Amino acid sequence: MMTRATESVNDAMGMVSIHSRAALVAMLDPVTGQLRMLHVTTPQAALKKVGATPPGRTMGDLFEQLASALIIELRVKFWNHTAVAHLIPPCAAMMHGHDSRGSCFPRVKQPPATSVQAVALP
């Protein structure tokens, strides 16, 4: 799921809840433009129930907390149980621009095309 730094954690996790499974949440950092990602589990009854996320907390705040904590327990107002969120560290391929083919791998230089004679088939 894609989110914005200014989106509330409650709204974003509401979208995550629709899928009823663990999810990847991605956000473009508003300052650096880098792709940031986190993984959030489904709420788990086996975990100790933590307090609900405050209403004004944004996804930008959550990503900043995860930048230092790496993994946190999380509960939003409409979850009965606690979930776990952890930061997915950026990889080198995510740090480079994509080319017109949508690939993040460098394009291999191809030799120039030569003209080919059309041949009529019988």
Short mmCIF file of C-alpha atoms in Angstrom, two decimals:
data_model
loop_
_atom_site.label_atom_id
_atom_site.label_comp_id
_atom_site.label_asym_id
_atom_site.label_seq_id
_atom_site.Cartn_x
_atom_site.Cartn_y
_atom_site.Cartn_z
CA MET A 1 0.00 0.00 0.00
CA MET A 2 1.27 3.50 -0.78
CA THR A 3 0.89 6.28 1.79
CA ARG A 4 2.00 9.88 2.33
CA ALA A 5 3.97 11.31 5.23
CA THR A 6 0.99 13.48 6.20
CA GLU A 7 -1.57 10.65 6.24
CA SER A 8 -2.76 9.64 9.69
CA VAL A 9 -1.60 6.26 11.00
CA ASN A 10 -5.25 5.38 11.74
CA ASP A 11 -6.28 6.01 8.12
CA ALA A 12 -3.31 4.14 6.64
CA MET A 13 -3.75 1.14 8.93
CA GLY A 14 -7.45 1.17 8.10
CA MET A 15 -6.46 0.55 4.48
CA VAL A 16 -4.07 -2.18 5.62
CA SER A 17 -6.91 -3.80 7.58
CA ILE A 18 -9.05 -4.17 4.46
CA HIS A 19 -6.65 -6.86 3.20
CA SER A 20 -6.85 -8.97 6.41
CA ARG A 21 -3.19 -9.98 6.08
CA ALA A 22 0.29 -8.64 6.64
CA ALA A 23 1.15 -5.77 4.33
CA LEU A 24 3.99 -3.72 2.92
CA VAL A 25 3.48 0.02 3.31
CA ALA A 26 5.53 2.35 1.14
CA MET A 27 6.06 6.10 1.30
CA LEU A 28 8.18 8.58 -0.63
CA ASP A 29 10.19 10.63 1.84
CA PRO A 30 8.99 14.23 1.35
CA VAL A 31 12.50 15.63 1.91
CA THR A 32 14.80 13.17 0.14
CA GLY A 33 12.38 11.59 -2.33
CA GLN A 34 13.65 8.14 -1.29
CA LEU A 35 11.30 5.19 -1.17
CA ARG A 36 10.76 4.06 2.42
CA MET A 37 9.00 0.82 3.28
CA LEU A 38 7.73 -1.00 6.33
CA HIS A 39 6.11 -4.35 6.94
CA VAL A 40 3.16 -4.58 9.30
CA THR A 41 1.70 -7.84 10.60
CA THR A 42 -1.93 -8.54 11.24
CA PRO A 43 -3.03 -7.80 14.80
CA GLN A 44 -2.09 -10.76 17.03
CA ALA A 45 -4.04 -11.88 20.10
CA ALA A 46 -0.85 -13.49 21.46
CA LEU A 47 0.83 -10.08 21.90
CA LYS A 48 0.37 -7.85 24.92
CA LYS A 49 -2.20 -5.16 24.10
CA VAL A 50 -0.53 -1.75 23.75
CA GLY A 51 -2.23 1.65 23.83
CA ALA A 52 -3.85 2.91 20.65
CA THR A 53 -1.91 5.29 18.43
CA PRO A 54 -2.77 8.94 19.20
CA PRO A 55 -5.20 10.48 16.66
CA GLY A 56 -2.75 13.11 15.30
CA ARG A 57 0.08 10.70 14.57
CA THR A 58 1.14 10.62 10.93
CA MET A 59 2.81 7.97 8.81
CA GLY A 60 5.84 10.28 8.60
CA ASP A 61 6.01 10.12 12.41
CA LEU A 62 5.77 6.32 12.31
CA PHE A 63 8.57 6.02 9.74
CA GLU A 64 10.75 8.35 11.83
CA GLN A 65 10.17 6.21 14.93
CA LEU A 66 11.05 3.09 12.97
CA ALA A 67 14.23 4.72 11.67
CA SER A 68 15.70 4.42 15.17
CA ALA A 69 13.67 1.57 16.73
CA LEU A 70 13.59 -0.68 13.60
CA ILE A 71 10.65 -2.66 15.05
CA ILE A 72 7.67 -1.55 17.14
CA GLU A 73 4.41 -2.85 18.52
CA LEU A 74 1.48 -0.93 17.10
CA ARG A 75 -2.26 -0.72 17.67
CA VAL A 76 -4.75 1.64 16.09
CA LYS A 77 -8.14 2.59 17.53
CA PHE A 78 -10.18 -0.05 15.68
CA TRP A 79 -7.84 -3.00 16.29
CA ASN A 80 -8.54 -5.20 19.29
CA HIS A 81 -5.01 -6.57 19.27
CA THR A 82 -1.42 -5.39 18.79
CA ALA A 83 0.48 -5.73 15.51
CA VAL A 84 4.19 -5.47 14.81
CA ALA A 85 5.72 -3.05 12.30
CA HIS A 86 9.32 -3.14 11.16
CA LEU A 87 11.33 -1.03 8.80
CA ILE A 88 12.58 -2.54 5.55
CA PRO A 89 16.03 -1.06 4.98
CA PRO A 90 16.62 0.52 1.58
CA CYS A 91 18.66 -1.43 -0.94
CA ALA A 92 20.98 -0.04 -3.58
CA ALA A 93 18.56 -0.86 -6.41
CA MET A 94 15.86 1.25 -4.77
CA MET A 95 18.18 4.25 -4.64
CA HIS A 96 18.65 4.57 -8.42
CA GLY A 97 16.21 6.02 -10.92
CA HIS A 98 14.25 3.77 -13.20
CA ASP A 99 14.63 3.91 -16.95
CA SER A 100 11.85 3.96 -19.52
CA ARG A 101 11.57 0.18 -19.35
CA GLY A 102 10.70 0.39 -15.65
CA SER A 103 13.93 -1.37 -14.72
CA CYS A 104 16.19 -0.24 -11.92
CA PHE A 105 19.13 -2.09 -13.44
CA PRO A 106 21.61 -0.21 -15.62
CA ARG A 107 20.97 -0.49 -19.31
CA VAL A 108 23.60 -2.46 -21.21
CA LYS A 109 24.85 -0.50 -24.19
CA GLN A 110 23.76 -2.22 -27.38
CA PRO A 111 25.63 -1.95 -30.67
CA PRO A 112 23.88 0.30 -33.22
CA ALA A 113 21.24 -1.46 -35.28
CA THR A 114 22.11 -2.18 -38.89
CA SER A 115 19.60 -2.07 -41.68
CA VAL A 116 18.12 -5.41 -42.57
CA GLN A 117 16.90 -6.26 -46.08
CA ALA A 118 13.30 -7.41 -46.18
CA VAL A 119 12.92 -10.80 -47.76
CA ALA A 120 9.66 -11.83 -49.39
CA LEU A 121 8.42 -15.21 -48.24
CA PRO A 122 6.99 -17.61 -50.86
#
